Amino acid sequence: MARFKDLPIQRKLTLLLMLTSVGVMVIMRLAFFVYEYRTFREATVRQLSILGKITADNSTAALAFGNRSDAGETLSALHAEPNVVAAALYDPAGKLFAQYPAQPAAAQLPPAPGADGYQFSPDRLAGFEPVVQAGRRLGTLYLQLDTGAILGAWLRGSLGIAILVMALAIVLAYLLSHWLQRQISRPILALADTARAVSDRRDYSVRATKLGHDELGLLTDAFNQMLTQIQEQDLALRHNERRFRALIEHSSDSISLVNSQNCILYLSPAVAAVEGYAPEELVGRNGVENTHPDDLPLLREVIAQLLASPGRSIPVVWRRRHKAGHWVWLEGTATNLLGDPAVSAIVTNYRDITERRNSETEIKRLNEDLERRVVERTAQLESANADLRRSRAVFENLFVSLPGLFLVLNPELRIVAASDAYLKATMTTRDGILGRGLFEVFPDNPDDPAATGVSNLRASLNRVIQNLAPDAMAIQKYDVRRPDGVFEERFWSPVNSPVLGADRALEYIIHRVEDVTDFVRRKSAQTNGDGSLQARLERMEAEIFQSSQRVQAANQQLEAANKELEAFSYSVSHDLRAPLRHVDGFASLLTKRAEKTLDTQSLRYLTTISGAAKQMGRLIDDLLSFSRMSRTTLRLAEVDQDALVAGIVREGNYEQSGRTIAWEIAPLPPVHADAAMLRQVWVNLIENAVKYSGKNPAPRIVIGCQSANGAAAEQVFFVRDNGVGFDMAYAGKLFGVFQRLHGPSEFEGTGIGLANIRRIIARHGGRTWADGRVGEGAVFYFSLPVKPPSP
């Protein structure tokens, strides 16, 4: 096959035409041979059948009269057909009656007649012909024909004709191929000669001669058009080469070409302005000469990576000694073009960035100073927060340890604090009453139809809310429910006082009572003439007045502490926001002013500074929001939670990043709550679930409601995700301010959201908790009372 590929096209065409002709003739001759052979067999059978019928008709008289001699003479007439080698007549009983020749070989004649018809054997044709007269069968004729001689003669004649025809076909094919190859190969050879001339001399002006208008003529036209295009491109390439050389020669960037051994092959003229050397002074020298010792490892690593990755580009910044002796900073990009035959070098374009590096050093110094100031401000803020927490802790400890019976209510009349003395007098516990409605914890005695304690106390509290002024009540009969459920008779002397915020909005109500049960009982037991009764009554009224004065003093202390808290919030907002705005503003101005001269890393520094300032601003906003949460007045109304949650999921566009979140949201019952605050709870919980399940390829978030251990007093709501989860050992830190279990590099946030949730739910009289496993997701719960808070 390889030798055929190497033959000239003339010989290929001749050989192909002759082989095709011979192949066609052989196939046709084989087809004719098969046809002639079948025809020969059919003619032989037909000839023998006719001979048999004639012989059988001539043998009817001999068989009818049993004349064997006549039968023998009839059969002997077959000697005129030399290919008949045997014949026989059988009587009706199947016995041999006569035969031909007179003494044939025993194997030539069958012992008895077989089925009528003729059959071929390898060299014989034999068969049985019935002898019939007037419809009556007189016997059977057997004939045997030697087909070998006939077939041989036929084959010799057929083969001679085939040889003659094929010889004529080969001669004709040769003459035809000789003529055709001249018509086909001549234009092809002309194209080859033209291509060789173009290849050897790179002369694109030559053209091939067109010898016809057939396909080869079209090929010649296409080849000539291709030469024209190549000639035009060659001219354009030479023009571009001159133009690019001019651009390189006049480029402000220095361009160098080095080989795989790092030997300098070319330097653009700009190198003189950058390094002080003329290009010819450096060509032929090692490319890493004059490099700063600290930058040599980096440069060698870059060269190794380039040699290992053809076509790769690597940015690099390094220092090189100027001809004058000082160091210059260079920035550029090295590209491995060793595999490009037009270049066959490592190409580096670089520029002088010494001035910019000096600016970056100054920016770095400013950045470090800014970070130091932010750290100092943060430390001041944390110190102030710590002082505030200590002050609150001292105040709370002081409050709960007061000897008087004090109860602190929010404007919705939910219990937010109680003194130890009050808990002891009412036989209750702090955990059992905090967050619950006042009249839910202290109802009227159901066994006393005349009980008016709830209605009287409610009226006094309403006057405080309306007038924002203290309200002293007369001695009230208000029975207390013991832990065993039995109501115990008690008499109280209450005083209710408001605690106002900076905007004179009601924030708390101080409910101060005196247990006068013993006094009332002694009074009832004594007679009207008892002279000491009036004195005791006067002492009781004096004590009540003094208690009222103490309550007013406590109110003033609370108001002063609240004003101090407001002043601190303002200080945080003003003193920390102002420098942060300056940091962010000046970083943005510097970015706009020096964007074209700074490199990517310097711009990233500025972006980091601006982002840190914005993050600090968000921390301050969240902290102020957290501090205001406890002072905002609740506006209770019935909230449709199904619509609320559906709107949050729809408006959040949580699947904009391309992730598909599997949401499972169960029907949620309506609740009596502050709609704005409850929305903030659901937003924070849903956004946390979306954020912390972001690394799961198939995030799934479940929102639902369940009863709390079968209790009918509250409903529990939850949000479950299949995200990163958390270690339950740190569950106590989840709802604290700035308490985060994941770093900002993993998940962004300020650490205020869950603390806000706990404060909102606590103000509604509910609870918050969480459950999770590392890598298996988390569930966040909150509860709300089933009964609306008491007004």
PDB file of C-alpha atoms in Angstrom, residues 470-653:
ATOM      1  CA  PRO A 470     -48.424  58.459  89.657  1.00  0.00           C
ATOM      2  CA  ASP A 471     -51.684  57.059  91.019  1.00  0.00           C
ATOM      3  CA  ALA A 472     -52.170  55.982  94.695  1.00  0.00           C
ATOM      4  CA  MET A 473     -54.942  53.510  95.430  1.00  0.00           C
ATOM      5  CA  ALA A 474     -56.967  52.922  98.555  1.00  0.00           C
ATOM      6  CA  ILE A 475     -56.442  49.696 100.501  1.00  0.00           C
ATOM      7  CA  GLN A 476     -57.587  46.834  98.288  1.00  0.00           C
ATOM      8  CA  LYS A 477     -58.752  43.312  99.069  1.00  0.00           C
ATOM      9  CA  TYR A 478     -56.832  41.257  96.453  1.00  0.00           C
ATOM     10  CA  ASP A 479     -56.479  37.567  97.262  1.00  0.00           C
ATOM     11  CA  VAL A 480     -53.267  35.725  96.271  1.00  0.00           C
ATOM     12  CA  ARG A 481     -53.193  32.260  94.713  1.00  0.00           C
ATOM     13  CA  ARG A 482     -50.898  29.927  96.614  1.00  0.00           C
ATOM     14  CA  PRO A 483     -48.748  27.334  94.778  1.00  0.00           C
ATOM     15  CA  ASP A 484     -51.365  24.669  95.638  1.00  0.00           C
ATOM     16  CA  GLY A 485     -54.054  26.707  93.800  1.00  0.00           C
ATOM     17  CA  VAL A 486     -55.949  27.861  96.899  1.00  0.00           C
ATOM     18  CA  PHE A 487     -56.578  31.638  97.190  1.00  0.00           C
ATOM     19  CA  GLU A 488     -55.418  33.294 100.408  1.00  0.00           C
ATOM     20  CA  GLU A 489     -57.024  36.532 101.642  1.00  0.00           C
ATOM     21  CA  ARG A 490     -54.760  39.570 101.366  1.00  0.00           C
ATOM     22  CA  PHE A 491     -55.112  43.362 101.692  1.00  0.00           C
ATOM     23  CA  TRP A 492     -52.782  45.736  99.823  1.00  0.00           C
ATOM     24  CA  SER A 493     -52.017  49.439  99.619  1.00  0.00           C
ATOM     25  CA  PRO A 494     -50.807  50.017  95.990  1.00  0.00           C
ATOM     26  CA  VAL A 495     -49.082  52.975  94.316  1.00  0.00           C
ATOM     27  CA  ASN A 496     -48.495  52.979  90.543  1.00  0.00           C
ATOM     28  CA  SER A 497     -45.879  55.307  89.022  1.00  0.00           C
ATOM     29  CA  PRO A 498     -44.808  55.860  85.365  1.00  0.00           C
ATOM     30  CA  VAL A 499     -41.222  55.754  84.037  1.00  0.00           C
ATOM     31  CA  LEU A 500     -40.867  58.042  81.009  1.00  0.00           C
ATOM     32  CA  GLY A 501     -38.288  58.073  78.227  1.00  0.00           C
ATOM     33  CA  ALA A 502     -36.448  61.006  76.701  1.00  0.00           C
ATOM     34  CA  ASP A 503     -39.405  61.742  74.414  1.00  0.00           C
ATOM     35  CA  ARG A 504     -41.776  61.479  77.413  1.00  0.00           C
ATOM     36  CA  ALA A 505     -43.114  58.222  76.108  1.00  0.00           C
ATOM     37  CA  LEU A 506     -44.190  55.675  78.701  1.00  0.00           C
ATOM     38  CA  GLU A 507     -41.593  52.937  79.022  1.00  0.00           C
ATOM     39  CA  TYR A 508     -42.380  51.215  82.355  1.00  0.00           C
ATOM     40  CA  ILE A 509     -44.816  51.321  85.285  1.00  0.00           C
ATOM     41  CA  ILE A 510     -43.559  50.790  88.849  1.00  0.00           C
ATOM     42  CA  HIS A 511     -46.211  48.933  90.873  1.00  0.00           C
ATOM     43  CA  ARG A 512     -45.383  49.464  94.578  1.00  0.00           C
ATOM     44  CA  VAL A 513     -47.572  47.762  97.229  1.00  0.00           C
ATOM     45  CA  GLU A 514     -47.679  47.429 101.008  1.00  0.00           C
ATOM     46  CA  ASP A 515     -49.084  44.256 102.532  1.00  0.00           C
ATOM     47  CA  VAL A 516     -51.594  45.609 105.116  1.00  0.00           C
ATOM     48  CA  THR A 517     -53.421  42.337 105.704  1.00  0.00           C
ATOM     49  CA  ASP A 518     -52.479  42.149 109.403  1.00  0.00           C
ATOM     50  CA  PHE A 519     -53.453  45.762 109.932  1.00  0.00           C
ATOM     51  CA  VAL A 520     -56.888  45.320 108.341  1.00  0.00           C
ATOM     52  CA  ARG A 521     -57.527  42.161 110.344  1.00  0.00           C
ATOM     53  CA  ARG A 522     -56.560  43.842 113.624  1.00  0.00           C
ATOM     54  CA  LYS A 523     -58.722  46.804 112.711  1.00  0.00           C
ATOM     55  CA  SER A 524     -61.720  44.557 112.171  1.00  0.00           C
ATOM     56  CA  ALA A 525     -61.102  42.792 115.472  1.00  0.00           C
ATOM     57  CA  GLN A 526     -60.919  45.984 117.514  1.00  0.00           C
ATOM     58  CA  THR A 527     -63.878  48.042 118.667  1.00  0.00           C
ATOM     59  CA  ASN A 528     -64.672  51.489 117.399  1.00  0.00           C
ATOM     60  CA  GLY A 529     -63.684  53.006 120.784  1.00  0.00           C
ATOM     61  CA  ASP A 530     -60.145  51.715 120.677  1.00  0.00           C
ATOM     62  CA  GLY A 531     -58.000  54.839 121.036  1.00  0.00           C
ATOM     63  CA  SER A 532     -54.962  53.203 119.539  1.00  0.00           C
ATOM     64  CA  LEU A 533     -56.705  52.549 116.193  1.00  0.00           C
ATOM     65  CA  GLN A 534     -56.394  56.117 115.051  1.00  0.00           C
ATOM     66  CA  ALA A 535     -52.739  56.216 115.972  1.00  0.00           C
ATOM     67  CA  ARG A 536     -52.029  53.012 114.039  1.00  0.00           C
ATOM     68  CA  LEU A 537     -53.961  54.330 111.073  1.00  0.00           C
ATOM     69  CA  GLU A 538     -51.946  57.525 111.118  1.00  0.00           C
ATOM     70  CA  ARG A 539     -48.679  55.551 111.312  1.00  0.00           C
ATOM     71  CA  MET A 540     -49.847  53.374 108.391  1.00  0.00           C
ATOM     72  CA  GLU A 541     -50.670  56.451 106.310  1.00  0.00           C
ATOM     73  CA  ALA A 542     -47.265  57.925 107.158  1.00  0.00           C
ATOM     74  CA  GLU A 543     -45.564  54.721 106.098  1.00  0.00           C
ATOM     75  CA  ILE A 544     -47.553  54.707 102.879  1.00  0.00           C
ATOM     76  CA  PHE A 545     -46.523  58.311 102.220  1.00  0.00           C
ATOM     77  CA  GLN A 546     -42.875  57.502 102.871  1.00  0.00           C
ATOM     78  CA  SER A 547     -43.120  54.490 100.543  1.00  0.00           C
ATOM     79  CA  SER A 548     -44.636  56.707  97.884  1.00  0.00           C
ATOM     80  CA  GLN A 549     -41.748  59.120  98.305  1.00  0.00           C
ATOM     81  CA  ARG A 550     -39.258  56.273  97.901  1.00  0.00           C
ATOM     82  CA  VAL A 551     -41.086  55.145  94.756  1.00  0.00           C
ATOM     83  CA  GLN A 552     -40.840  58.663  93.348  1.00  0.00           C
ATOM     84  CA  ALA A 553     -37.107  58.731  94.130  1.00  0.00           C
ATOM     85  CA  ALA A 554     -36.664  55.366  92.400  1.00  0.00           C
ATOM     86  CA  ASN A 555     -38.577  56.711  89.413  1.00  0.00           C
ATOM     87  CA  GLN A 556     -36.270  59.698  89.240  1.00  0.00           C
ATOM     88  CA  GLN A 557     -33.241  57.408  89.391  1.00  0.00           C
ATOM     89  CA  LEU A 558     -34.664  55.260  86.575  1.00  0.00           C
ATOM     90  CA  GLU A 559     -35.399  58.358  84.491  1.00  0.00           C
ATOM     91  CA  ALA A 560     -31.842  59.640  85.026  1.00  0.00           C
ATOM     92  CA  ALA A 561     -30.397  56.244  84.051  1.00  0.00           C
ATOM     93  CA  ASN A 562     -32.595  56.226  80.970  1.00  0.00           C
ATOM     94  CA  LYS A 563     -31.418  59.710  79.982  1.00  0.00           C
ATOM     95  CA  GLU A 564     -27.834  58.597  80.525  1.00  0.00           C
ATOM     96  CA  LEU A 565     -28.496  55.630  78.224  1.00  0.00           C
ATOM     97  CA  GLU A 566     -29.960  57.946  75.589  1.00  0.00           C
ATOM     98  CA  ALA A 567     -26.937  60.238  75.876  1.00  0.00           C
ATOM     99  CA  PHE A 568     -24.629  57.275  75.496  1.00  0.00           C
ATOM    100  CA  SER A 569     -26.550  56.118  72.393  1.00  0.00           C
ATOM    101  CA  TYR A 570     -26.236  59.581  70.915  1.00  0.00           C
ATOM    102  CA  SER A 571     -22.526  59.613  71.714  1.00  0.00           C
ATOM    103  CA  VAL A 572     -22.056  56.250  70.052  1.00  0.00           C
ATOM    104  CA  SER A 573     -24.025  57.392  67.037  1.00  0.00           C
ATOM    105  CA  HIS A 574     -22.222  60.733  66.680  1.00  0.00           C
ATOM    106  CA  ASP A 575     -18.681  60.167  67.936  1.00  0.00           C
ATOM    107  CA  LEU A 576     -18.155  56.872  66.105  1.00  0.00           C
ATOM    108  CA  ARG A 577     -20.117  57.597  62.947  1.00  0.00           C
ATOM    109  CA  ALA A 578     -18.234  60.809  62.150  1.00  0.00           C
ATOM    110  CA  PRO A 579     -14.721  59.280  61.869  1.00  0.00           C
ATOM    111  CA  LEU A 580     -16.145  56.267  60.036  1.00  0.00           C
ATOM    112  CA  ARG A 581     -17.774  58.536  57.483  1.00  0.00           C
ATOM    113  CA  HIS A 582     -14.444  60.310  57.049  1.00  0.00           C
ATOM    114  CA  VAL A 583     -12.618  57.000  56.585  1.00  0.00           C
ATOM    115  CA  ASP A 584     -15.119  55.746  54.023  1.00  0.00           C
ATOM    116  CA  GLY A 585     -15.351  59.090  52.218  1.00  0.00           C
ATOM    117  CA  PHE A 586     -11.620  59.714  51.925  1.00  0.00           C
ATOM    118  CA  ALA A 587     -11.003  56.090  50.856  1.00  0.00           C
ATOM    119  CA  SER A 588     -13.571  56.553  48.052  1.00  0.00           C
ATOM    120  CA  LEU A 589     -12.011  59.878  46.996  1.00  0.00           C
ATOM    121  CA  LEU A 590      -8.542  58.349  46.958  1.00  0.00           C
ATOM    122  CA  THR A 591      -9.840  55.429  44.867  1.00  0.00           C
ATOM    123  CA  LYS A 592     -11.375  57.768  42.280  1.00  0.00           C
ATOM    124  CA  ARG A 593      -8.336  60.037  42.158  1.00  0.00           C
ATOM    125  CA  ALA A 594      -5.627  57.340  41.929  1.00  0.00           C
ATOM    126  CA  GLU A 595      -7.589  54.540  40.240  1.00  0.00           C
ATOM    127  CA  LYS A 596      -5.550  54.744  37.018  1.00  0.00           C
ATOM    128  CA  THR A 597      -2.169  54.848  38.754  1.00  0.00           C
ATOM    129  CA  LEU A 598      -2.724  52.254  41.506  1.00  0.00           C
ATOM    130  CA  ASP A 599      -2.268  48.559  40.893  1.00  0.00           C
ATOM    131  CA  THR A 600      -4.866  45.911  41.684  1.00  0.00           C
ATOM    132  CA  GLN A 601      -3.503  45.151  45.150  1.00  0.00           C
ATOM    133  CA  SER A 602      -3.545  48.815  46.212  1.00  0.00           C
ATOM    134  CA  LEU A 603      -7.122  49.209  44.986  1.00  0.00           C
ATOM    135  CA  ARG A 604      -7.997  46.096  46.980  1.00  0.00           C
ATOM    136  CA  TYR A 605      -6.502  47.731  50.093  1.00  0.00           C
ATOM    137  CA  LEU A 606      -8.711  50.791  49.610  1.00  0.00           C
ATOM    138  CA  THR A 607     -11.765  48.594  49.008  1.00  0.00           C
ATOM    139  CA  THR A 608     -10.984  46.709  52.243  1.00  0.00           C
ATOM    140  CA  ILE A 609     -10.721  49.996  54.186  1.00  0.00           C
ATOM    141  CA  SER A 610     -14.052  51.235  52.811  1.00  0.00           C
ATOM    142  CA  GLY A 611     -15.717  47.863  53.476  1.00  0.00           C
ATOM    143  CA  ALA A 612     -14.425  47.798  57.072  1.00  0.00           C
ATOM    144  CA  ALA A 613     -15.781  51.304  57.688  1.00  0.00           C
ATOM    145  CA  LYS A 614     -19.195  50.332  56.294  1.00  0.00           C
ATOM    146  CA  GLN A 615     -19.183  47.169  58.420  1.00  0.00           C
ATOM    147  CA  MET A 616     -18.419  49.212  61.536  1.00  0.00           C
ATOM    148  CA  GLY A 617     -21.306  51.515  60.617  1.00  0.00           C
ATOM    149  CA  ARG A 618     -23.633  48.525  60.353  1.00  0.00           C
ATOM    150  CA  LEU A 619     -22.443  47.310  63.779  1.00  0.00           C
ATOM    151  CA  ILE A 620     -23.242  50.702  65.306  1.00  0.00           C
ATOM    152  CA  ASP A 621     -26.699  50.777  63.633  1.00  0.00           C
ATOM    153  CA  ASP A 622     -27.507  47.272  64.885  1.00  0.00           C
ATOM    154  CA  LEU A 623     -26.306  48.125  68.387  1.00  0.00           C
ATOM    155  CA  LEU A 624     -28.472  51.268  68.535  1.00  0.00           C
ATOM    156  CA  SER A 625     -31.440  49.322  67.171  1.00  0.00           C
ATOM    157  CA  PHE A 626     -30.889  46.748  69.895  1.00  0.00           C
ATOM    158  CA  SER A 627     -30.760  49.413  72.601  1.00  0.00           C
ATOM    159  CA  ARG A 628     -33.991  51.050  71.346  1.00  0.00           C
ATOM    160  CA  MET A 629     -35.848  47.736  71.087  1.00  0.00           C
ATOM    161  CA  SER A 630     -36.699  47.635  74.784  1.00  0.00           C
ATOM    162  CA  ARG A 631     -38.083  51.197  74.759  1.00  0.00           C
ATOM    163  CA  THR A 632     -40.312  51.027  71.696  1.00  0.00           C
ATOM    164  CA  THR A 633     -44.029  50.879  72.529  1.00  0.00           C
ATOM    165  CA  LEU A 634     -45.751  47.667  71.481  1.00  0.00           C
ATOM    166  CA  ARG A 635     -48.721  48.136  69.149  1.00  0.00           C
ATOM    167  CA  LEU A 636     -50.614  44.882  69.517  1.00  0.00           C
ATOM    168  CA  ALA A 637     -52.974  43.636  66.833  1.00  0.00           C
ATOM    169  CA  GLU A 638     -53.934  40.346  65.234  1.00  0.00           C
ATOM    170  CA  VAL A 639     -51.219  39.327  62.729  1.00  0.00           C
ATOM    171  CA  ASP A 640     -51.816  36.928  59.801  1.00  0.00           C
ATOM    172  CA  GLN A 641     -48.564  34.961  59.953  1.00  0.00           C
ATOM    173  CA  ASP A 642     -49.233  32.988  56.725  1.00  0.00           C
ATOM    174  CA  ALA A 643     -49.352  36.225  54.701  1.00  0.00           C
ATOM    175  CA  LEU A 644     -46.444  37.683  56.676  1.00  0.00           C
ATOM    176  CA  VAL A 645     -44.078  34.736  56.045  1.00  0.00           C
ATOM    177  CA  ALA A 646     -45.165  34.329  52.410  1.00  0.00           C
ATOM    178  CA  GLY A 647     -44.439  38.013  51.759  1.00  0.00           C
ATOM    179  CA  ILE A 648     -40.988  37.770  53.362  1.00  0.00           C
ATOM    180  CA  VAL A 649     -40.033  34.713  51.235  1.00  0.00           C
ATOM    181  CA  ARG A 650     -41.423  36.318  48.067  1.00  0.00           C
ATOM    182  CA  GLU A 651     -39.811  39.734  48.600  1.00  0.00           C
ATOM    183  CA  GLY A 652     -36.489  38.319  49.787  1.00  0.00           C
ATOM    184  CA  ASN A 653     -35.509  36.944  46.344  1.00  0.00           C
TER     185      ASN A 653
END
